[in-house]
Coordinates of C-alpha atoms and ligand atoms in Angstrom, one line a residue:
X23 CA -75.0 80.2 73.3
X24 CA -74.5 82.7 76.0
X25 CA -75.7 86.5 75.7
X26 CA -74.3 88.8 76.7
X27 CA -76.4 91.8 75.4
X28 CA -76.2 95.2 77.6
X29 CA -73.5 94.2 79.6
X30 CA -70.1 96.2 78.6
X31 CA -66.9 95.2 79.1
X32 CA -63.5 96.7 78.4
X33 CA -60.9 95.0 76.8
X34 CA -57.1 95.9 77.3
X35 CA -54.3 94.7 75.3
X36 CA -55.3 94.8 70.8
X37 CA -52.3 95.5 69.3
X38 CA -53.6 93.9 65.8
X39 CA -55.5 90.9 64.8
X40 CA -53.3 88.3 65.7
X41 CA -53.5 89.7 69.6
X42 CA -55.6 87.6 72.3
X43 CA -57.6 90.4 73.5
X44 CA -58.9 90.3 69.4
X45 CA -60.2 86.7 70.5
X46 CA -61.8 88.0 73.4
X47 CA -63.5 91.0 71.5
X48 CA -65.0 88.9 68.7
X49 CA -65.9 86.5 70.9
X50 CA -67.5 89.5 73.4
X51 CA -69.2 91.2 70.0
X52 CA -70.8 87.8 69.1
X53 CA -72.4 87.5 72.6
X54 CA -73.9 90.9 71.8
X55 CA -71.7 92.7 74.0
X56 CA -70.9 96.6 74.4
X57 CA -67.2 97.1 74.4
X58 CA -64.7 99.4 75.6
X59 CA -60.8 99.3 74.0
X60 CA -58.0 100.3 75.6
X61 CA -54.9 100.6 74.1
X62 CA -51.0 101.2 74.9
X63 CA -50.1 104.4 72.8
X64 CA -50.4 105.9 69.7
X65 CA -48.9 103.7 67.9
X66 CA -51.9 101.2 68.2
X67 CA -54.7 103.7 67.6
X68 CA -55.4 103.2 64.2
X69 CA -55.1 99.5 64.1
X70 CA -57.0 99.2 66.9
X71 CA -59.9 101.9 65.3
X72 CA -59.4 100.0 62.0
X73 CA -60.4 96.1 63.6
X74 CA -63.3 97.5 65.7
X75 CA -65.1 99.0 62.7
X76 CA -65.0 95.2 61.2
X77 CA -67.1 94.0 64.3
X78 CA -70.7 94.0 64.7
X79 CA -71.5 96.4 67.1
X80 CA -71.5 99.4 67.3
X81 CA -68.3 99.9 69.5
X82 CA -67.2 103.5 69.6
X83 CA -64.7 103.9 72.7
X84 CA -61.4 103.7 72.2
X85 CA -59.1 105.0 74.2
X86 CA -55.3 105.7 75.3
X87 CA -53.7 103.9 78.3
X88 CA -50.5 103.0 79.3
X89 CA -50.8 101.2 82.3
X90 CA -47.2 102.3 83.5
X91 CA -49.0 105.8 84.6
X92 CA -51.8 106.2 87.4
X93 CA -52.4 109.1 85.9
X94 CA -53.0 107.4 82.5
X95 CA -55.6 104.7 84.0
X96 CA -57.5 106.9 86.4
X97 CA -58.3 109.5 83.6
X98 CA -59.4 106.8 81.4
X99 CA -61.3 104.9 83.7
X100 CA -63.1 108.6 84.3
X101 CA -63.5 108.9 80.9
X102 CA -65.3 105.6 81.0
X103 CA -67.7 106.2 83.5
X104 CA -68.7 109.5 82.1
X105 CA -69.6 107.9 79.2
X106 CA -71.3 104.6 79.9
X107 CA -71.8 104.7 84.1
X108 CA -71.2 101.7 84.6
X109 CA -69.4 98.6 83.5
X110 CA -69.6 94.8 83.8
X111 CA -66.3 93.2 83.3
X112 CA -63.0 94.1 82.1
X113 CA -60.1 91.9 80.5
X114 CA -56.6 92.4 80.6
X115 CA -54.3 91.3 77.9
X116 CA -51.2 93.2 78.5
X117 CA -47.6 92.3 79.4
X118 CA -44.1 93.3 78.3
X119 CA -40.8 92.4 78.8
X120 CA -37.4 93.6 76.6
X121 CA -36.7 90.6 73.8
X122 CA -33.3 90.2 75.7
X123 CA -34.8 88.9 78.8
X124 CA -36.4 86.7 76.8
X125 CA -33.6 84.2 75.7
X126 CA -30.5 82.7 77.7
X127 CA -29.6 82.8 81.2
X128 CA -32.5 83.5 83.5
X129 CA -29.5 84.4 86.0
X130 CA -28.7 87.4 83.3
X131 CA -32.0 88.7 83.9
X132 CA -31.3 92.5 84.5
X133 CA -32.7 95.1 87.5
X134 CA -34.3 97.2 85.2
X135 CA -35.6 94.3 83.1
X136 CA -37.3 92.8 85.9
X137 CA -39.1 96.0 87.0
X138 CA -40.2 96.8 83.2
X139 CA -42.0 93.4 83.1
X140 CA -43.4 93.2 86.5
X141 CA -44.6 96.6 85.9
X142 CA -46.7 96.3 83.2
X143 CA -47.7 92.5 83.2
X144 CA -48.4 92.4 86.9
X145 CA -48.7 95.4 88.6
X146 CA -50.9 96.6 86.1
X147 CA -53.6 94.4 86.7
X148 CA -53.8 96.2 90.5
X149 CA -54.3 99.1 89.7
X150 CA -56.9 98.7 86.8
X151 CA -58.9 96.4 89.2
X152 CA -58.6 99.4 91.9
X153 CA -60.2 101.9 89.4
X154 CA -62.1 99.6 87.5
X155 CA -64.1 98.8 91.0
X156 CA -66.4 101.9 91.2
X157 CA -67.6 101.3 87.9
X158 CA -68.6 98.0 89.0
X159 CA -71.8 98.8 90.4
X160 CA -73.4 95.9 90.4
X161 CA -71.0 93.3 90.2
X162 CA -68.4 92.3 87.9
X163 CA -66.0 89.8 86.3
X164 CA -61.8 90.6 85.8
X165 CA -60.2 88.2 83.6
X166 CA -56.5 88.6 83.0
X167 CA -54.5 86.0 80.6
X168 CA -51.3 84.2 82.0
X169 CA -49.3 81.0 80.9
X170 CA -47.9 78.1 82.0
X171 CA -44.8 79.4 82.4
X172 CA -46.0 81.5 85.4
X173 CA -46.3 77.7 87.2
X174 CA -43.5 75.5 85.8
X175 CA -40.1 76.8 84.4
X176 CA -40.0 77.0 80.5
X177 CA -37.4 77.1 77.7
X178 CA -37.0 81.1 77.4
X179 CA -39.7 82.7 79.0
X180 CA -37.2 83.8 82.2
X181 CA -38.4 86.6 83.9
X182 CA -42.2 86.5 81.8
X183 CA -42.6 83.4 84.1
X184 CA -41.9 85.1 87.4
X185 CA -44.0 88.2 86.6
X186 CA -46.9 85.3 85.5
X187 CA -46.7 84.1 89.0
X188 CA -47.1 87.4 90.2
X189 CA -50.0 88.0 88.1
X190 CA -51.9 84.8 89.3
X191 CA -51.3 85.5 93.0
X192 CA -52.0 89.0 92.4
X193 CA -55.2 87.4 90.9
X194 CA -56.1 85.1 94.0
X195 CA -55.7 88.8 96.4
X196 CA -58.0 90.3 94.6
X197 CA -60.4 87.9 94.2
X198 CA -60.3 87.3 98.2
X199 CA -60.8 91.5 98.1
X200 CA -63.2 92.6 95.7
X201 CA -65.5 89.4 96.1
X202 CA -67.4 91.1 98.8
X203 CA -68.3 93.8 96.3
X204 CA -69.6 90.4 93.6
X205 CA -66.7 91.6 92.0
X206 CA -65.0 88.2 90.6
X207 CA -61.4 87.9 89.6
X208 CA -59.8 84.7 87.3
X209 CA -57.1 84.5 84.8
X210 CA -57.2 82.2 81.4
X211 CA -54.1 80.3 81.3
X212 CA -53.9 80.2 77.5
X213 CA -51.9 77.9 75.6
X214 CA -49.1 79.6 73.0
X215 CA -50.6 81.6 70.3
X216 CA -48.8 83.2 67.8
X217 CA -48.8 86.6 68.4
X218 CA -46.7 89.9 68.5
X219 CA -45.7 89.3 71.7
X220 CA -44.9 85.6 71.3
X221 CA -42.6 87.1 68.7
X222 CA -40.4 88.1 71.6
X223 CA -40.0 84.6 73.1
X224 CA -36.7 83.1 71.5
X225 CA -37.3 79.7 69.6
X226 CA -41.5 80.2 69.9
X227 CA -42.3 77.5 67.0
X228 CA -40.3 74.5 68.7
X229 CA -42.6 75.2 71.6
X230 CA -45.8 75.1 69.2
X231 CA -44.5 71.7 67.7
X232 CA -44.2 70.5 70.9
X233 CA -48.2 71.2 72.4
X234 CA -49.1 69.7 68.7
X235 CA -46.9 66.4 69.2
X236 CA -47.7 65.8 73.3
X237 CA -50.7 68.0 74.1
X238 CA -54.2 66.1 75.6
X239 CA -55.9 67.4 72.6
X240 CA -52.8 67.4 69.9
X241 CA -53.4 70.7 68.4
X242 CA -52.6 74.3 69.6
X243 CA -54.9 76.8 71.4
X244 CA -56.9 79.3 69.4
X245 CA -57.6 83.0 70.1
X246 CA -61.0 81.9 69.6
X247 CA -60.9 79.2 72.4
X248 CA -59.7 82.0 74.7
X249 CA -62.3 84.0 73.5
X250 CA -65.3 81.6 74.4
X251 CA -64.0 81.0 77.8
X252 CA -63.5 84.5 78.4
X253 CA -67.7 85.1 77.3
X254 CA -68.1 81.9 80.3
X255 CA -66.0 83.6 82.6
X256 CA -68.0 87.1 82.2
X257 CA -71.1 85.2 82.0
X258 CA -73.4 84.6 84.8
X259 CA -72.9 81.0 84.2
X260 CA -69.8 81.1 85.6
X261 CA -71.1 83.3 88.7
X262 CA -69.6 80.8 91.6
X263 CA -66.4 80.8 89.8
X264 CA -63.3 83.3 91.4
X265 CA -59.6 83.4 92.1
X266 CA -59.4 80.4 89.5
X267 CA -56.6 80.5 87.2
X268 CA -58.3 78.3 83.8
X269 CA -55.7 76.4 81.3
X270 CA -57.0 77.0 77.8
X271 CA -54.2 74.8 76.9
X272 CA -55.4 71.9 74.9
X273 CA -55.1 70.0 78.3
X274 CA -50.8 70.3 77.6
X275 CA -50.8 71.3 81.6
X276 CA -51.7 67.9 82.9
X277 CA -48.5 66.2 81.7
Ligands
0WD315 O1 -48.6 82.7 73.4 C1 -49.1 83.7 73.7 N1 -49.3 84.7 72.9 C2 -49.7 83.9 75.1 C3 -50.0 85.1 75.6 C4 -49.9 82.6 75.9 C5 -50.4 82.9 77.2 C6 -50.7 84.2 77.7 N2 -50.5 85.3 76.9 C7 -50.8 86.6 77.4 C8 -49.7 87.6 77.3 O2 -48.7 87.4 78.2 C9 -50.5 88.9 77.6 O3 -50.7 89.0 79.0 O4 -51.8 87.2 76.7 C10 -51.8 88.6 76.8 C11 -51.9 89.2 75.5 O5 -50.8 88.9 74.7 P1 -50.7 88.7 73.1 O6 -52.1 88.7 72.6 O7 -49.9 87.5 72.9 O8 -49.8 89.8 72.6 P2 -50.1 91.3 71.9 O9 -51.0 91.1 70.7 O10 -48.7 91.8 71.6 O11 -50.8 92.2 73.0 C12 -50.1 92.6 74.1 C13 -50.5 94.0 74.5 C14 -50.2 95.0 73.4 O12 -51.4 95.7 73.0 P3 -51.7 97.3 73.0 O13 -52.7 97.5 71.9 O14 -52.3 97.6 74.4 O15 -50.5 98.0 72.9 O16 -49.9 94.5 75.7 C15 -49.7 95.8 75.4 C16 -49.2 95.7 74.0 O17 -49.0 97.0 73.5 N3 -48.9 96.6 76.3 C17 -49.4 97.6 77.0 N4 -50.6 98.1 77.3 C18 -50.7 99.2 78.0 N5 -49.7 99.8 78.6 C19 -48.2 98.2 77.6 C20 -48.4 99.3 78.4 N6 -47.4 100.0 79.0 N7 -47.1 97.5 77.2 C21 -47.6 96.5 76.4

């Protein structure tokens, strides 16, 4: 198994245990990781506090940020470097988009609506790569989680989908920009997982049935599946690996 012991990464995006980034973290902890948790506001604090105590390590940052304000993720990027210098990889787990988007007409989609999610599922990862770079000092790995539905239009997921394909080119720029800095960027594609944001997606268990009826592998994707490909993809084994967008999908993107 790979180690990653001294190496700390900071993981963006628990809202409880059922979230991705919780994969990620256990995953991370196992590999004998130092981590750093972000999350979206107060609301998520204690949660958050309460799930890190039942890891391993010894994780003890946890920290505020909403990635709609600069302000909010250049402070705690600060905060950050005060603390532990520097880092060594950082995943993103965060997106958002208003439950009414998420159902009927795609043509319905509103202005606002459209701005809320690009904002914080796209955007986002821009300008936490930007202050997540100095910290970086030697070298680093980005790993931000899309979906299919970023590539292929799918029942409901509207105007998630077009801010997924944002994310992934977003994810191909910055690759091509921060690699001179061994900075690498990829995003894990991940299969549906059930999830508090799943939640949002209108008629979510019909699409579950589905990957278990016609997926390669018959059986949906874990949070621990993400999780191990997210240790590889912060791993030096994966070191001549960027701008890759991975399906963790139970091979359902080949059909
Ligand atoms: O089927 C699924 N669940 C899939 C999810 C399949 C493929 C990809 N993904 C993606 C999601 O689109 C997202 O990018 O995985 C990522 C994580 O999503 P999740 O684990 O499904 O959902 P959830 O547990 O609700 O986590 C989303 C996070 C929440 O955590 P925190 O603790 O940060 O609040 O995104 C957060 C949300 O609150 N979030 C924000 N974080 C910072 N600033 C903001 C914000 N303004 N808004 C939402």
């Amino acid at each position: 198994s790979i180690s990653l012991k001294d190496k700390t990464y900071v993981i963006m995006g628990v809202a409880n245990k059922r979230s991705i980034a919780w994969g990620i973290a256990r995953s991370l902890d196992a590999a004998g990781a130092n981590l750093i948790f972000t999350y979206a506001g107060e609301r998520f604090e204690k949660s958050v506090r309460d799930l890190v105590a039942t890891l391993d390590g010894n994780h003890e940052q946890i920290l505020p940020c909403d990635v709609t304000s600069d302000e909010d993720v250049e402070k705690c990027f600060n905060t950050i470097k005060e603390s532990a210098g520097k880092i060594d990889g950082l995943a993103h787990c965060i997106a958002f988009a208003k439950t009414e988007e998420l159902s009927g007409d795609f043509s319905d989609t509103s202005r606002d609506g459209f701005l809320l999610a690009h904002n914080i599922s796209s955007y986002s990862l821009t300008i936490v790569s930007k202050y997540a770079k100095p910290l970086m000092t030697e070298g680093g790995s980005i790993v931000a989680l899309t979906y299919i539905g970023g590539e292929r239009v799918m029942p409901n997921y509207n105007v998630m989908g077009v801010a997924k394909a944002s994310l992934e080119m977003s994810v191909r720029y910055l690759a091509a920009d921060l690699g001179k800095h061994d900075i690498r960027v990829n995003a894990i594609s991940s299969g549906p997982i059930r999830t508090l944001s799943s939640k949002g997606v209108s008629d979510f268990n019909s699409i579950l049935r589905e990957i278990e009826e016609k997926a390669p592998l018959r059986r949906n994707t874990t949070p621990e599946e993400v999780g191990d490909t997210a240790v590889f993809l912060f791993s030096n084994m994966s070191r001549g690996i960027t701008g890759e967008v991975l399906h963790v999908d139970s091979g359902y993107h080949v059909l």
